[in-house]
Amino acid sequence: MSGSSRRSAWPGSVTQPLTSPIQPSVVYTADGPAALDRVYEGEATGFTYAREGHPNATVLARRIATMEGAGQGLVTGSGMAAVGAVLLGLCRAGDHVIGGNQLYGRSLRMMGEDLPRLGIATSLVDASDASAVKAALRPETRLILIETVSNPTIRIADLAGIAEVARAAGAPLAVDNTFTTPRAVQPLARGADIVIHSVTKLLAGHSDATLGWVGTNDADLMARIEPFAVTMGLTPSPFDCWLAERGLLSFELRYDRAEANAAALAGALRQMHGVARVFYPTDPGHPDAALARPLLGNRGSHMVSFEIEGGRPAAERLVGALAGEIAFAPTLGDISTTLSHPPSSSHRGLSPAARAAIGISDGFFRVSAGCEEAGALIEAFRKGVAAAAG
Ligand SMILES: *Cc1c(COP(=O)(O)O)cnc(C)c1O
């Protein structure tokens, strides 16, 4: 057998690996047409071609499905691929989609530009107000997309109220649960029809894999979403899936630690001179406190936002003083704390007036708490806020 023979030299083994192997093979061989028939007819388990599915995606999809209480799950090559698979897999020209007006930036772009370009009308409404969603309904509304907690202003969706509106209208409700994760909220158990994740964030947790996930208990919905995702090539890389599965094993530990850190940091920030406002879901003074408690209980999640006095110059001083301790980076869900400044990153495309309308001033910061020791984390921010105050 020459070294380049395609006959596999993989050793048989009477023992099984404890961890999932990585299976990068693009293509799978079969014993013959009859065996392929059985795979395609769903009578036997098997893989054919990696874009159509591969073991690392299957194992990751099942793990997240278990966490979300979903009968079916699909891993995609990014969180946005998951959002796109849902919106474009389910809607056609002439349909209407309602979205939260503070969705993730790229989701907002899809609602504002890509769907209308394809003849799908969209309306953006305040997701903390179910009556606003109801008022936006049209006879041709086919989908509602919200996030449990909004970025970066930490507003809380009225999930129960919107689920009721969606059910009465016969429009599936899709919930992007990236911020809160199934550790805090399981949207399917609260009336949502579809759950979406950017697995890139907390679930994978180490900023080294870009992935998404879609789950549902409705086989008919998945039968429309999955073939579209496969046709569009939204398939994930086996290596990324493997990394994410490894990350997922420590997800609960990381989440609980990050959440405790976020809650402690929110409390400390509130006491600091020069901090004008703090946004954290379990705050009694939170504008959506009445929604937060029934939805999240005491699970405030790992995200804290805050606003400092002194505008952009003070913001520059704060980031400068934290350099070397807290990464200034426009992402979230990493094992370490990251700090972002939405007016110069995720929300830079908005006019200052549009930013002001949703409460984002030049002194606005978003923190994704990580798993550091809480005291050191709070000390770092104390130093940053003091530097900002000048
Ligand atoms: C990051 C993010 C996305 C997009 O996920 P990617 O993996 O970056 O494509 C979607 N929704 C939310 C809430 C996010 O935070």
PDB file of N, CA, C and O in Angstrom, residues 7 42 52 67 72 81 87 96 104 106 135 147 204 211 221 226 229 245-246 319 323 353 358 378:
ATOM      1  N   ARG A   7      -6.964   3.955   1.455  1.00  0.00           N
ATOM      2  CA  ARG A   7      -7.466   2.959   2.403  1.00  0.00           C
ATOM      3  C   ARG A   7      -6.986   3.328   3.785  1.00  0.00           C
ATOM      4  O   ARG A   7      -5.798   3.472   4.024  1.00  0.00           O
ATOM      5  N   GLY A  42     -32.360   7.544   6.257  1.00  0.00           N
ATOM      6  CA  GLY A  42     -32.437   7.702   7.706  1.00  0.00           C
ATOM      7  C   GLY A  42     -32.599   6.377   8.436  1.00  0.00           C
ATOM      8  O   GLY A  42     -32.924   6.348   9.621  1.00  0.00           O
ATOM      9  N   GLU A  52     -22.683  18.457   4.586  1.00  0.00           N
ATOM     10  CA  GLU A  52     -24.009  17.943   4.941  1.00  0.00           C
ATOM     11  C   GLU A  52     -24.092  17.577   6.425  1.00  0.00           C
ATOM     12  O   GLU A  52     -25.185  17.397   6.950  1.00  0.00           O
ATOM     13  N   MET A  67     -28.898  20.956  26.825  1.00  0.00           N
ATOM     14  CA  MET A  67     -28.896  22.099  27.747  1.00  0.00           C
ATOM     15  C   MET A  67     -30.123  22.984  27.552  1.00  0.00           C
ATOM     16  O   MET A  67     -30.658  23.542  28.503  1.00  0.00           O
ATOM     17  N   GLN A  72     -34.243  19.026  18.687  1.00  0.00           N
ATOM     18  CA  GLN A  72     -33.374  19.053  17.528  1.00  0.00           C
ATOM     19  C   GLN A  72     -32.440  20.247  17.604  1.00  0.00           C
ATOM     20  O   GLN A  72     -32.844  21.322  18.027  1.00  0.00           O
ATOM     21  N   ALA A  81     -24.486  32.886  11.112  1.00  0.00           N
ATOM     22  CA  ALA A  81     -24.991  31.843  10.209  1.00  0.00           C
ATOM     23  C   ALA A  81     -26.268  31.236  10.787  1.00  0.00           C
ATOM     24  O   ALA A  81     -27.204  30.906  10.047  1.00  0.00           O
ATOM     25  N   LEU A  87     -33.762  33.165   9.671  1.00  0.00           N
ATOM     26  CA  LEU A  87     -34.520  34.221   8.971  1.00  0.00           C
ATOM     27  C   LEU A  87     -34.757  33.844   7.509  1.00  0.00           C
ATOM     28  O   LEU A  87     -35.862  33.974   6.991  1.00  0.00           O
ATOM     29  N   HIS A  96     -43.393  39.170   6.416  1.00  0.00           N
ATOM     30  CA  HIS A  96     -43.039  40.255   7.332  1.00  0.00           C
ATOM     31  C   HIS A  96     -42.422  39.658   8.592  1.00  0.00           C
ATOM     32  O   HIS A  96     -42.901  38.633   9.086  1.00  0.00           O
ATOM     33  N   TYR A 104     -28.457  42.276  18.302  1.00  0.00           N
ATOM     34  CA  TYR A 104     -27.034  42.290  17.942  1.00  0.00           C
ATOM     35  C   TYR A 104     -26.861  43.036  16.605  1.00  0.00           C
ATOM     36  O   TYR A 104     -27.699  42.932  15.707  1.00  0.00           O
ATOM     37  N   ARG A 106     -25.200  42.909  13.737  1.00  0.00           N
ATOM     38  CA  ARG A 106     -25.348  42.256  12.425  1.00  0.00           C
ATOM     39  C   ARG A 106     -26.769  41.729  12.206  1.00  0.00           C
ATOM     40  O   ARG A 106     -27.245  41.691  11.085  1.00  0.00           O
ATOM     41  N   ALA A 135     -48.693  45.328  18.333  1.00  0.00           N
ATOM     42  CA  ALA A 135     -49.112  46.422  17.448  1.00  0.00           C
ATOM     43  C   ALA A 135     -48.424  46.351  16.092  1.00  0.00           C
ATOM     44  O   ALA A 135     -48.937  46.869  15.104  1.00  0.00           O
ATOM     45  N   GLU A 147     -33.947  39.032  21.552  1.00  0.00           N
ATOM     46  CA  GLU A 147     -32.876  38.546  22.419  1.00  0.00           C
ATOM     47  C   GLU A 147     -33.354  38.652  23.858  1.00  0.00           C
ATOM     48  O   GLU A 147     -34.069  39.606  24.195  1.00  0.00           O
ATOM     49  N   ALA A 204     -18.720  28.180  24.129  1.00  0.00           N
ATOM     50  CA  ALA A 204     -17.363  27.699  23.831  1.00  0.00           C
ATOM     51  C   ALA A 204     -16.379  28.337  24.813  1.00  0.00           C
ATOM     52  O   ALA A 204     -15.502  27.669  25.353  1.00  0.00           O
ATOM     53  N   LEU A 211     -18.726  29.832  16.061  1.00  0.00           N
ATOM     54  CA  LEU A 211     -19.788  28.854  15.806  1.00  0.00           C
ATOM     55  C   LEU A 211     -21.149  29.391  16.226  1.00  0.00           C
ATOM     56  O   LEU A 211     -21.238  30.293  17.070  1.00  0.00           O
ATOM     57  N   LEU A 221     -40.167  22.996  11.539  1.00  0.00           N
ATOM     58  CA  LEU A 221     -39.308  24.181  11.410  1.00  0.00           C
ATOM     59  C   LEU A 221     -37.886  23.751  11.064  1.00  0.00           C
ATOM     60  O   LEU A 221     -37.251  24.323  10.164  1.00  0.00           O
ATOM     61  N   GLU A 226     -32.670  23.476   8.326  1.00  0.00           N
ATOM     62  CA  GLU A 226     -31.444  22.713   8.117  1.00  0.00           C
ATOM     63  C   GLU A 226     -31.065  22.575   6.638  1.00  0.00           C
ATOM     64  O   GLU A 226     -29.902  22.826   6.280  1.00  0.00           O
ATOM     65  N   ALA A 229     -29.514  25.758   5.485  1.00  0.00           N
ATOM     66  CA  ALA A 229     -28.164  25.964   6.041  1.00  0.00           C
ATOM     67  C   ALA A 229     -27.140  25.121   5.282  1.00  0.00           C
ATOM     68  O   ALA A 229     -26.030  25.582   4.989  1.00  0.00           O
ATOM     69  N   GLU A 245     -16.814  21.818  22.052  1.00  0.00           N
ATOM     70  CA  GLU A 245     -17.270  20.745  22.930  1.00  0.00           C
ATOM     71  C   GLU A 245     -16.396  20.693  24.186  1.00  0.00           C
ATOM     72  O   GLU A 245     -16.883  20.536  25.308  1.00  0.00           O
ATOM     73  N   ARG A 246     -15.111  20.864  23.975  1.00  0.00           N
ATOM     74  CA  ARG A 246     -14.197  20.895  25.116  1.00  0.00           C
ATOM     75  C   ARG A 246     -14.533  22.071  26.038  1.00  0.00           C
ATOM     76  O   ARG A 246     -14.581  21.938  27.263  1.00  0.00           O
ATOM     77  N   VAL A 319      -9.775  53.317  29.669  1.00  0.00           N
ATOM     78  CA  VAL A 319      -9.204  52.182  28.920  1.00  0.00           C
ATOM     79  C   VAL A 319      -7.682  52.167  29.086  1.00  0.00           C
ATOM     80  O   VAL A 319      -7.079  51.105  29.290  1.00  0.00           O
ATOM     81  N   ALA A 323      -5.144  49.099  30.715  1.00  0.00           N
ATOM     82  CA  ALA A 323      -4.309  48.356  29.752  1.00  0.00           C
ATOM     83  C   ALA A 323      -3.404  47.385  30.489  1.00  0.00           C
ATOM     84  O   ALA A 323      -2.820  47.713  31.516  1.00  0.00           O
ATOM     85  N   ALA A 353     -27.185  60.953  17.931  1.00  0.00           N
ATOM     86  CA  ALA A 353     -28.576  61.098  18.387  1.00  0.00           C
ATOM     87  C   ALA A 353     -29.246  59.726  18.514  1.00  0.00           C
ATOM     88  O   ALA A 353     -29.968  59.471  19.484  1.00  0.00           O
ATOM     89  N   ILE A 358     -31.069  55.294  22.568  1.00  0.00           N
ATOM     90  CA  ILE A 358     -31.105  54.024  23.302  1.00  0.00           C
ATOM     91  C   ILE A 358     -30.191  54.069  24.531  1.00  0.00           C
ATOM     92  O   ILE A 358     -29.918  53.041  25.145  1.00  0.00           O
ATOM     93  N   ILE A 378     -12.299  43.885  40.683  1.00  0.00           N
ATOM     94  CA  ILE A 378     -12.896  45.131  41.177  1.00  0.00           C
ATOM     95  C   ILE A 378     -11.808  46.188  41.371  1.00  0.00           C
ATOM     96  O   ILE A 378     -12.009  47.361  41.038  1.00  0.00           O
TER      97      ILE A 378
END
